[in-house]
Amino acid sequence: MAATGLYSNFVHSAPGSFIAKQAGLPVPPTLRRYKPSEPALPGPVLLGGAGRVVEPLREILTSPDYDVIQNATTGRSADKYGALVFDATGITSPAELRELFEFFAPNMRSLAPSARFLVIGTTPELISDPNEHVAQRALEGFTRSVGKELQKGATVQLVYVSPDAKTGLTGLESTIRFVLSAKSAFVDAQVIRVGADDAKAPADWDKPLAGKVAVVTGAARGIGATIAEVLARDGAHVIAADVPQAGEALSETANRIKGTAFPLDVTADDAGTKLAEHALERHGGIDIIVNNAGITRDKLLANMDASRWDAVIGVNLIAPQRLVNDLLEKGALREGGSVVDVSSIAGIAGNRGQTNYGASKAGVIGLVDTYAPILAEKGITINAVAPGFIETKMTAAIPVATREAGRLMSSLQQGGQTVDVAETVAYFASPASSAITGNVVRVCGQGFLGA
Ligand code: NAD
């Protein structure tokens, strides 16, 4: 899917692309997005490093979905790699960081469009040896910097694995499959922490949510509608919830995915109870809840009125917390389930005119932090996605100059699509991601705001 926007349309037009070339203007790359019939990657995987992860990694990558080359110097090599994957868990001192340079630098010019870089390390906070801790922490700066150098839609991620993960590292597979695929098209330079727990692989990686019941709030349009579609594509029965006024649009979403339309104002006192009763009666419970419903009521703080403040905090922060509390209290959220909250870059970087919104979205990150250990006792995960600039009605309302700047101010030089957020939600929601909790992943093309 080609990037959209005034500037992007111009540089992709025949005269525009000529002018862009002459003037050396950046041309937003066309990102490769997931299609079930297409290979996971645009070329073979070069695997390097010598830590505790390389063997389990090779095992995961022996799937017919991947073509692995172990070593470019002694074995087979390729002109264009689909991914460079480096097991950095063996790096135990700053001097050994040189291995990163030795692996990646010679291959920077041998990448297929939309290639993937993946660095796997050990969670620094859980390492007791000072040298190793420092070296592992350094991986983050490497990742974030190389992300700013990659071109043509290539992305990089850093995955930290708990030092206590068992030899098979089954908890890691869902993350590897997400990162090393077109599903992570707009996720760039992110750090994902994988816990020590083992995870069970689904019978079919194309239907990881088969048999699961998912609730998506704010599902009538925008990001929520696409989340509902992607969860249904992955096999879930989706209860699509939105305000009663969204009636027709909500029915359309639900019909498209053979799900249930459930009119629900998430701020209503009885929202959680109604949802829990419906889910228990019809489906015996809920496995996945996606708190996506959100609003903006922008004003500079000097001009802010209490109703704007209250509305935004009410929908974006109080409702998600209360909904989860109510579902737990009624025993409607099943063991092994997952909560996925939708935060925002504004909750990380802050945004002029959005003190209410920024507070609500930072609060959502607080929900993830504080509920992760509480929910872990019930075998439930909680994670958040923090979208950057995503092409929706919400962003279409932004004044044109700010909108163009918002699109271009990221390593991928474009806005994301709603499907980019939805794919990340589906990754967190998968039972195969049971070792992943307490994470906030930005879906922002490595946006420069708050970077
Ligand atoms: P949108 O306005 O297109 O859709 C939001 C949906 O939530 C609407 O269908 C709306 O009816 C519903 N909703 C609002 N109040 C509700 C309530 N009280 N109860 C139930 N449903 C309610 O917005 P979007 O762009 O699709 O955003 C979805 C989420 O993503 C929001 O949480 C938003 O803050 C977040 N987000 C969006 C962007 C972006 O670039 N579009 C960036 C960062 C974060």
XYZ file of C-alpha atoms and ligand atoms in Angstrom:
495
model
C 0.000 0.000 0.000
C 1.549 3.310 -1.086
C 1.946 6.022 1.537
C -0.780 8.684 1.477
C -0.751 12.441 2.012
C -0.261 15.532 -0.144
C 3.520 15.336 -0.141
C 3.616 11.590 -0.700
C 1.086 11.772 -3.556
C 3.212 14.475 -5.152
C 6.564 12.619 -4.976
C 4.898 9.418 -6.215
C 3.381 11.188 -9.261
C 5.382 11.158 -12.543
C 6.437 14.841 -12.509
C 6.761 14.818 -8.714
C 9.092 11.836 -8.630
C 11.300 13.534 -11.264
C 11.502 16.722 -9.191
C 12.071 14.763 -5.978
C 15.004 12.916 -7.569
C 16.586 16.123 -8.898
C 16.145 17.953 -5.606
C 17.104 14.983 -3.402
C 13.738 15.109 -1.596
C 12.785 12.097 0.538
C 10.308 9.691 -1.085
C 8.145 7.881 1.512
C 8.600 4.161 0.850
C 5.720 1.831 0.079
C 5.492 -0.496 3.067
C 4.962 -4.209 2.607
C 1.862 -5.321 4.548
C 0.600 -8.767 5.533
C -1.165 -10.935 2.967
C -1.786 -14.558 3.950
C -0.695 -15.842 0.527
C 2.667 -14.054 0.572
C 5.946 -15.081 2.247
C 6.525 -13.660 5.735
C 9.664 -11.821 4.589
C 10.870 -10.297 1.307
C 14.000 -12.498 1.285
C 16.155 -14.922 3.311
C 17.106 -14.450 6.976
C 20.751 -14.029 7.926
C 21.171 -15.330 11.459
C 24.129 -14.319 13.608
C 25.399 -14.145 17.182
C 26.198 -16.858 19.645
C 24.052 -16.545 22.751
C 21.442 -18.770 24.385
C 18.779 -17.804 21.857
C 20.394 -18.757 18.568
C 19.451 -22.455 18.724
C 15.780 -21.955 19.667
C 15.708 -19.225 17.018
C 16.981 -21.566 14.368
C 14.325 -24.039 15.466
C 11.559 -21.416 15.096
C 12.914 -20.289 11.739
C 13.055 -23.817 10.290
C 9.334 -23.366 9.620
C 8.592 -23.315 5.872
C 7.734 -19.629 6.363
C 11.454 -18.742 6.463
C 14.668 -19.385 4.522
C 17.596 -19.157 6.950
C 21.237 -18.506 6.155
C 23.392 -19.070 9.211
C 26.505 -17.142 8.282
C 27.342 -14.869 5.337
C 31.105 -15.410 5.427
C 31.373 -19.172 5.710
C 28.091 -20.323 4.241
C 25.492 -19.269 1.695
C 24.932 -15.551 1.295
C 22.333 -13.459 -0.513
C 22.310 -10.221 -2.501
C 19.240 -8.976 -0.676
C 18.284 -10.155 2.792
C 14.712 -10.174 4.036
C 15.979 -9.995 7.634
C 19.148 -9.762 9.686
C 18.672 -11.416 13.079
C 21.327 -11.210 15.764
C 21.380 -13.099 19.043
C 23.108 -10.589 21.314
C 22.431 -12.493 24.557
C 26.036 -13.723 24.463
C 27.367 -10.160 24.793
C 28.489 -9.769 28.404
C 30.742 -6.694 28.272
C 30.789 -3.336 26.446
C 33.836 -4.380 24.370
C 31.844 -7.289 22.945
C 29.284 -4.859 21.486
C 31.688 -4.788 18.528
C 29.987 -8.026 17.433
C 26.908 -5.958 16.497
C 28.966 -3.731 14.253
C 30.707 -6.743 12.689
C 27.419 -8.490 11.917
C 25.253 -5.618 10.710
C 27.642 -3.106 9.069
C 28.754 -5.262 6.084
C 25.120 -6.009 5.209
C 23.584 -2.520 5.392
C 23.522 -2.318 1.590
C 22.201 -5.848 1.035
C 18.618 -5.407 2.160
C 15.364 -6.061 0.334
C 12.712 -3.312 0.624
C 10.793 -3.624 3.950
C 13.574 -5.823 5.383
C 13.683 -6.497 9.116
C 16.484 -6.113 11.648
C 16.047 -7.962 14.916
C 18.384 -7.797 17.900
C 17.696 -10.169 20.778
C 19.153 -9.412 24.185
C 18.642 -10.196 27.865
C 16.373 -7.919 29.965
C 18.925 -5.549 31.567
C 16.946 -4.899 34.791
C 17.094 -8.604 35.556
C 20.875 -8.982 35.107
C 23.046 -8.837 38.233
C 26.491 -8.601 36.585
C 27.293 -4.877 36.011
C 29.280 -5.387 32.791
C 26.591 -7.509 31.222
C 23.841 -5.116 32.367
C 25.610 -2.154 30.739
C 26.279 -4.049 27.507
C 22.684 -5.245 27.241
C 21.322 -1.772 27.978
C 23.514 -0.433 25.159
C 21.557 -2.503 22.627
C 18.704 -0.018 22.905
C 20.786 2.913 21.652
C 22.108 0.806 18.788
C 18.582 -0.194 17.786
C 17.088 3.292 17.959
C 19.974 4.746 15.955
C 20.080 2.122 13.227
C 16.305 2.606 12.842
C 17.010 6.181 11.777
C 19.484 4.980 9.130
C 17.429 2.217 7.534
C 15.736 2.997 4.236
C 13.050 1.647 1.905
C 10.628 0.614 4.620
C 13.145 -1.495 6.565
C 12.583 -1.583 10.338
C 14.453 -2.741 13.436
C 13.290 -4.034 16.813
C 15.018 -5.042 20.030
C 13.565 -7.965 21.940
C 14.747 -8.523 25.508
C 14.205 -12.017 26.865
C 14.101 -12.782 30.583
C 17.285 -14.479 31.845
C 14.983 -17.037 33.529
C 13.330 -18.200 30.282
C 13.652 -21.957 29.851
C 15.892 -23.458 27.171
C 13.138 -23.928 24.575
C 12.177 -20.226 24.721
C 8.667 -21.041 23.503
C 7.459 -17.704 24.924
C 9.523 -15.940 22.270
C 8.008 -17.418 19.103
C 4.964 -15.143 18.723
C 7.222 -12.089 18.954
C 9.681 -13.456 16.404
C 6.816 -14.175 14.018
C 5.354 -10.693 14.497
C 8.633 -8.852 14.059
C 9.794 -11.015 11.144
C 6.683 -10.391 9.069
C 4.823 -7.676 7.209
C 2.447 -7.411 10.205
C 4.940 -5.106 11.934
C 5.175 -2.731 8.917
C 4.781 0.508 10.931
C 6.385 -0.671 14.204
C 9.938 0.620 14.220
C 12.783 0.859 16.749
C 10.694 -0.607 19.555
C 11.814 -2.554 22.593
C 9.705 -5.567 23.535
C 10.233 -7.491 26.772
C 9.430 -11.201 26.793
C 8.991 -12.872 30.183
C 10.215 -16.256 31.411
C 6.978 -18.198 30.873
C 6.598 -20.836 28.232
C 3.823 -20.400 25.673
C 1.799 -22.816 23.597
C 1.988 -22.433 19.835
C -1.415 -22.265 18.100
C -2.468 -25.149 15.847
C -2.356 -22.702 12.926
C -0.247 -19.498 13.013
C -2.698 -17.924 10.535
C -5.577 -18.461 13.014
C -3.951 -17.843 16.410
C -7.235 -16.652 17.976
C -9.411 -19.579 16.865
C -12.146 -20.231 19.431
C -11.480 -17.008 21.371
C -14.038 -14.341 22.268
C -12.847 -10.743 21.919
C -14.442 -7.423 22.845
C -13.347 -4.296 20.991
C -14.634 -0.939 22.232
C -15.021 1.948 19.773
C -15.369 -0.617 16.977
C -17.782 1.297 14.741
C -15.064 3.074 12.792
C -11.381 3.986 12.544
C -8.767 1.944 14.348
C -11.368 0.009 16.375
C -13.199 -1.253 13.276
C -9.920 -2.532 11.827
C -8.926 -4.165 15.133
C -12.267 -6.000 15.053
C -11.593 -7.133 11.472
C -8.080 -8.361 12.192
C -9.069 -10.244 15.355
C -11.887 -11.902 13.379
C -9.482 -12.711 10.525
C -7.279 -14.418 13.135
C -10.201 -16.606 14.233
C -11.855 -14.756 17.147
C -15.570 -14.140 17.605
C -15.695 -10.371 18.081
C -18.167 -8.433 20.176
C -17.970 -5.010 18.575
C -18.975 -2.305 21.068
C -19.591 1.388 20.470
C -21.949 4.149 21.574
C -25.636 3.539 20.693
C -25.528 6.565 18.305
C -22.967 4.675 16.171
C -25.780 2.193 15.347
C -25.487 1.629 11.620
C -21.691 1.851 11.369
C -21.411 -0.586 14.278
C -23.783 -3.082 12.634
C -21.755 -2.793 9.429
C -18.513 -3.669 11.256
C -20.169 -6.579 13.052
C -21.819 -7.937 9.884
C -18.587 -7.735 7.908
C -16.833 -9.980 10.414
C -19.793 -12.146 11.440
C -19.452 -10.769 14.954
C -21.890 -9.256 17.436
C -22.835 -5.570 17.461
C -23.087 -4.461 21.083
C -24.259 -0.857 21.664
C -22.396 0.307 24.766
C -21.288 3.645 26.133
C -18.137 2.662 28.008
C -18.643 5.520 30.470
C -22.070 4.257 31.618
C -22.108 3.064 35.228
C -23.383 -0.352 34.239
C -21.153 -0.787 31.139
C -18.967 -3.516 32.660
C -21.902 -5.367 34.178
C -23.856 -5.363 30.912
C -20.867 -6.577 28.956
C -20.021 -9.277 31.499
C -23.633 -10.550 31.591
C -23.878 -10.668 27.814
C -20.531 -12.458 27.411
C -21.197 -14.989 30.182
C -24.671 -15.794 28.882
C -23.796 -16.073 25.174
C -20.167 -17.185 25.177
C -19.298 -18.319 28.694
C -16.812 -15.459 29.053
C -14.324 -13.189 27.319
C -10.722 -13.969 26.374
C -9.634 -10.623 24.953
C -10.676 -7.066 25.751
C -9.350 -4.218 23.633
C -9.929 -0.803 25.208
C -9.816 1.243 22.027
C -12.697 3.741 22.428
C -11.182 7.178 22.723
C -11.950 10.848 22.181
C -10.112 14.160 21.916
C -11.423 17.534 23.129
C -8.417 19.748 22.394
C -7.924 23.203 23.923
C -4.950 25.018 25.355
C -5.037 24.639 29.115
C -5.782 28.349 29.512
C -8.988 27.844 27.502
C -9.908 24.369 28.758
C -13.323 23.907 30.347
C -14.161 21.219 32.863
C -16.482 19.353 30.502
C -13.678 18.769 27.960
C -11.347 17.651 30.706
C -13.881 15.273 32.258
C -15.059 13.807 28.950
C -11.553 12.827 27.820
C -10.412 11.403 31.165
C -13.772 9.611 31.474
C -13.698 7.796 28.109
C -9.945 7.285 27.703
C -8.818 6.403 31.221
C -11.550 5.821 33.802
C -13.643 3.596 31.502
C -10.856 1.136 30.519
C -9.883 0.636 34.156
C -13.454 0.196 35.333
C -14.348 -2.145 32.499
C -11.493 -4.488 33.342
C -12.262 -4.317 37.078
C -15.938 -5.132 36.438
C -15.158 -8.010 34.061
C -12.776 -9.494 36.641
C -15.250 -9.048 39.463
C -17.978 -10.842 37.507
C -15.564 -13.603 36.541
C -16.081 -12.807 32.860
C -12.426 -12.427 31.849
C -11.106 -15.934 31.421
C -7.769 -17.283 32.616
C -5.172 -17.117 29.831
C -6.868 -13.992 28.502
C -5.453 -10.643 27.527
C -6.168 -6.955 27.914
C -4.889 -4.592 25.233
C -5.192 -0.863 25.814
C -4.801 1.863 23.222
C -2.552 4.667 24.445
C -0.972 7.321 22.208
C 2.284 9.058 21.417
C 0.642 12.079 23.093
C 0.808 10.111 26.357
C 4.572 9.735 25.904
C 5.719 12.975 24.278
C 2.873 15.290 25.322
C 1.113 17.501 22.818
C 0.185 21.198 22.793
C -3.551 21.597 23.289
C -3.888 18.069 24.652
C -3.251 18.266 28.402
C -6.436 16.269 28.999
C -5.690 13.713 26.262
C -1.979 13.416 27.150
C -2.872 12.808 30.795
C -5.427 10.156 29.864
C -3.053 8.305 27.522
C -0.120 8.418 29.967
C -2.572 7.087 32.557
C -3.250 4.151 30.240
C 0.465 3.309 30.390
C 0.092 3.454 34.175
C -2.741 0.906 33.897
C -0.413 -1.461 32.066
C 2.347 -1.026 34.651
C 0.163 -1.518 37.689
C -2.182 -4.224 36.401
C 0.506 -6.441 34.835
C 1.506 -8.150 38.118
C -2.102 -8.233 39.408
C -3.432 -9.881 36.244
C -0.423 -12.210 35.997
C -1.773 -14.010 39.086
C -4.817 -14.906 37.000
C -2.750 -15.810 33.924
C -3.963 -12.703 32.082
C -1.645 -10.343 30.189
C -1.985 -6.585 29.748
C -0.128 -4.507 27.161
C -0.678 -1.260 25.302
C -0.153 0.020 21.807
C 0.734 3.697 21.434
C -0.171 4.801 17.916
C 1.655 7.725 16.346
C 0.163 9.367 13.274
C -2.459 6.964 11.896
C -4.668 7.821 8.905
C -8.194 8.071 10.386
C -11.054 10.561 10.714
C -9.367 11.726 13.941
C -6.177 12.739 12.094
C -8.058 13.956 8.987
C -9.426 16.708 11.241
C -5.906 18.070 11.942
C -5.022 21.284 10.017
C -3.286 20.443 6.721
C 0.245 21.753 7.463
C 0.414 20.048 10.855
C -0.981 16.902 9.272
C 1.710 16.807 6.574
C 4.425 17.429 9.176
C 2.959 14.673 11.372
C 3.175 12.227 8.485
C 6.728 13.048 7.483
C 8.306 13.333 10.935
C 9.164 9.681 11.333
C 11.811 7.278 10.077
C 9.247 5.740 7.701
C 8.235 9.257 6.490
C 4.485 8.598 6.408
C 1.389 8.056 8.496
C 0.446 4.524 9.469
C -2.694 2.633 8.472
C -5.273 1.424 10.975
C -4.238 -2.134 10.148
C -0.760 -1.450 11.564
C -2.248 -0.792 14.995
C -4.618 -3.748 14.625
C -1.826 -6.224 13.785
C 0.057 -5.162 16.920
C -3.082 -5.569 19.037
C -3.603 -9.051 17.563
C -0.012 -10.010 18.415
C -0.517 -8.999 22.069
C -3.947 -10.670 22.181
C -2.686 -14.049 21.004
C -2.505 -16.881 23.558
C 0.943 -17.530 22.038
C 1.952 -14.173 23.586
C 1.238 -15.378 27.131
C 4.844 -14.535 28.159
C 4.394 -10.913 27.109
C 2.902 -8.522 29.631
C 3.530 -4.966 30.813
C 4.739 -3.726 27.413
C 3.940 -0.501 25.602
C 4.739 -0.682 21.906
C 4.566 2.423 19.765
C 3.069 1.996 16.314
C 4.550 5.152 14.890
C 7.122 4.385 12.183
C 9.746 5.620 14.678
C 8.035 9.005 14.954
C 10.437 11.709 16.056
C 8.018 12.995 18.722
C 9.065 11.867 22.165
C 11.643 9.559 20.615
P -12.259 7.508 15.938
O -12.807 8.779 16.488
O -12.254 7.313 14.457
O -13.009 6.261 16.600
C -13.241 6.183 17.981
C -14.471 5.345 18.234
O -14.670 5.297 19.661
C -15.733 5.931 17.600
O -16.414 4.940 16.870
C -16.522 6.403 18.794
O -17.932 6.354 18.608
C -16.065 5.457 19.876
N -16.358 6.002 21.219
C -16.157 7.254 21.656
N -16.646 7.392 22.903
C -17.162 6.194 23.257
C -17.839 5.721 24.423
N -18.085 6.510 25.459
N -18.244 4.416 24.443
C -18.013 3.611 23.378
N -17.401 4.010 22.244
C -16.977 5.290 22.191
O -10.792 7.408 16.538
P -9.525 6.512 16.083
O -8.567 7.404 15.401
O -9.954 5.263 15.431
O -8.908 6.194 17.527
C -9.055 4.952 18.198
C -8.138 4.962 19.409
O -6.794 5.195 18.988
C -8.457 6.066 20.413
O -8.269 5.586 21.724
C -7.436 7.136 20.083
O -7.180 7.975 21.177
C -6.241 6.272 19.711
N -5.232 6.941 18.888
C -5.507 7.324 17.602
C -4.484 7.921 16.853
C -4.671 8.333 15.415
O -3.707 8.787 14.797
N -5.842 8.174 14.818
C -3.231 8.155 17.424
C -3.024 7.774 18.738
C -4.013 7.148 19.457
